[in-house]
Amino acid sequence: MSSITLHTLMARKQAGEKFAVLTAYDACFSHLISTAGVEVMLVGDSLGMVLQGNDSTLPVTIEEMVYHTAAVKAGNQGSMIMSDLPFMSYGTPEQAMDSAAVLMQAGAHIVKLEGAAWLDDTITLLAERGVPVCAHLGLTPQAVNVLGGYKVQGRDNSAAKKMIEDAVRLEQAGAAMLLLECIPSLLAGEITKAVDIPVIGIGAGADTDAQVLVMHDMLGITPGRSPRFVKNYMADSDDIASAFKAYAEEVKAGTFPGPEHGF
Ligand code: KIV
Ligand code: NA
């Protein structure tokens, strides 16, 4: 696969072609995932849960994100690498610049941060300085203690209306992509239509421009009951590489997620 850029993904959106995103945290999986036709690898702060065994993403540090981003870069075969800015590493615009700098120097092509209105200036400043930003809306796990748990967001009309406004404003501020987590499928479809930038969904239905899953979840190795939006791709695959390929193909064909995976 030739190298995926923001330009590639914008063109996919305009052509109505979906793309696949999967988390990756190390070089071997990065190699397998990027050769499986997955356009974007997310070095997610979910690593705090699936690699470190914490009960939230809050303990993850910028140094840890840099370490895993460098490992993913080492194995990458042409996918775009998106890295999460971890909890409180972008509390002020100045902090965000410093944190984004070390992630980009480690190999990220774009950084992701969680939140809405308070991030407008930060997103503008980063974009002006050459750092593309993906804004994460809906269920934002770094705010779990404010949200009161991992719950579907944007269910009532006023919250839904606000989320559409947030999405449009973040695009105007300079966001290059959006990620929507655990929101009603209908709302995710409306937001995807309301903005020109590519929209990635998880637990957000079939109408976003792209899908993301946590690798451990789709391989069926995360302990406990898996969330409704997860599909276990090892169930019908002989090996891990085939599971990654099946996921990429189903996302692009629009057969994953099905209605049963949405809210
Ligand atoms: O950290 C992560 O893996 C994420 C995805 C769940 C969207 O942010
Ligand atoms: Na994350």
Tab-separated table of N, CA and C and ligand atoms in Angstrom, residues 23 42-47 57 65 84-85 112 114 136 141-142 179 181, ligand 2:
chain	number	residue	atom	x	y	z
A	23	THR	N	-6.491	0.130	16.190
A	23	THR	CA	-5.415	0.532	17.094
A	23	THR	C	-4.205	-0.377	16.887
A	42	LEU	N	-4.222	3.736	14.855
A	42	LEU	CA	-4.362	4.628	16.004
A	42	LEU	C	-3.545	4.086	17.162
A	43	VAL	N	-2.514	4.847	17.551
A	43	VAL	CA	-1.802	4.530	18.790
A	43	VAL	C	-2.653	5.167	19.876
A	44	GLY	N	-3.608	4.387	20.374
A	44	GLY	CA	-4.622	4.915	21.281
A	44	GLY	C	-4.143	4.873	22.723
A	45	ASP	N	-4.650	5.814	23.525
A	45	ASP	CA	-4.346	5.730	24.957
A	45	ASP	C	-5.154	4.598	25.605
A	46	SER	N	-5.943	3.887	24.798
A	46	SER	CA	-6.539	2.615	25.231
A	46	SER	C	-5.441	1.644	25.659
A	47	LEU	N	-4.196	1.912	25.276
A	47	LEU	CA	-3.094	1.056	25.717
A	47	LEU	C	-2.988	1.036	27.237
A	57	THR	N	-8.089	5.251	30.988
A	57	THR	CA	-6.940	5.715	30.203
A	57	THR	C	-6.152	6.805	30.930
A	65	MET	N	3.215	7.276	25.357
A	65	MET	CA	2.652	7.447	24.005
A	65	MET	C	3.769	7.602	22.968
A	84	ASP	N	-2.721	9.376	20.157
A	84	ASP	CA	-3.512	10.103	21.150
A	84	ASP	C	-2.634	10.991	22.019
A	85	LEU	N	-3.081	12.212	22.236
A	85	LEU	CA	-2.523	13.029	23.308
A	85	LEU	C	-3.182	12.526	24.593
A	112	LYS	N	-4.589	13.050	18.106
A	112	LYS	CA	-6.006	13.067	18.472
A	112	LYS	C	-6.137	13.590	19.892
A	114	GLU	N	-9.339	14.823	22.949
A	114	GLU	CA	-10.738	14.643	23.327
A	114	GLU	C	-11.327	15.945	23.847
A	136	HIS	N	-11.951	14.239	19.054
A	136	HIS	CA	-12.724	13.073	19.519
A	136	HIS	C	-13.916	13.578	20.332
A	141	PRO	N	-13.260	9.046	26.825
A	141	PRO	CA	-12.888	8.265	28.011
A	141	PRO	C	-12.008	8.999	29.020
A	142	GLN	N	-11.244	10.003	28.567
A	142	GLN	CA	-10.430	10.747	29.539
A	142	GLN	C	-11.308	11.543	30.501
A	179	LEU	N	-13.509	12.047	15.339
A	179	LEU	CA	-13.807	10.686	15.775
A	179	LEU	C	-15.006	10.748	16.710
A	181	GLU	N	-17.417	8.585	19.295
A	181	GLU	CA	-17.462	7.332	20.060
A	181	GLU	C	-18.787	7.209	20.801
B	2	NA	NA	-8.087	7.138	23.039
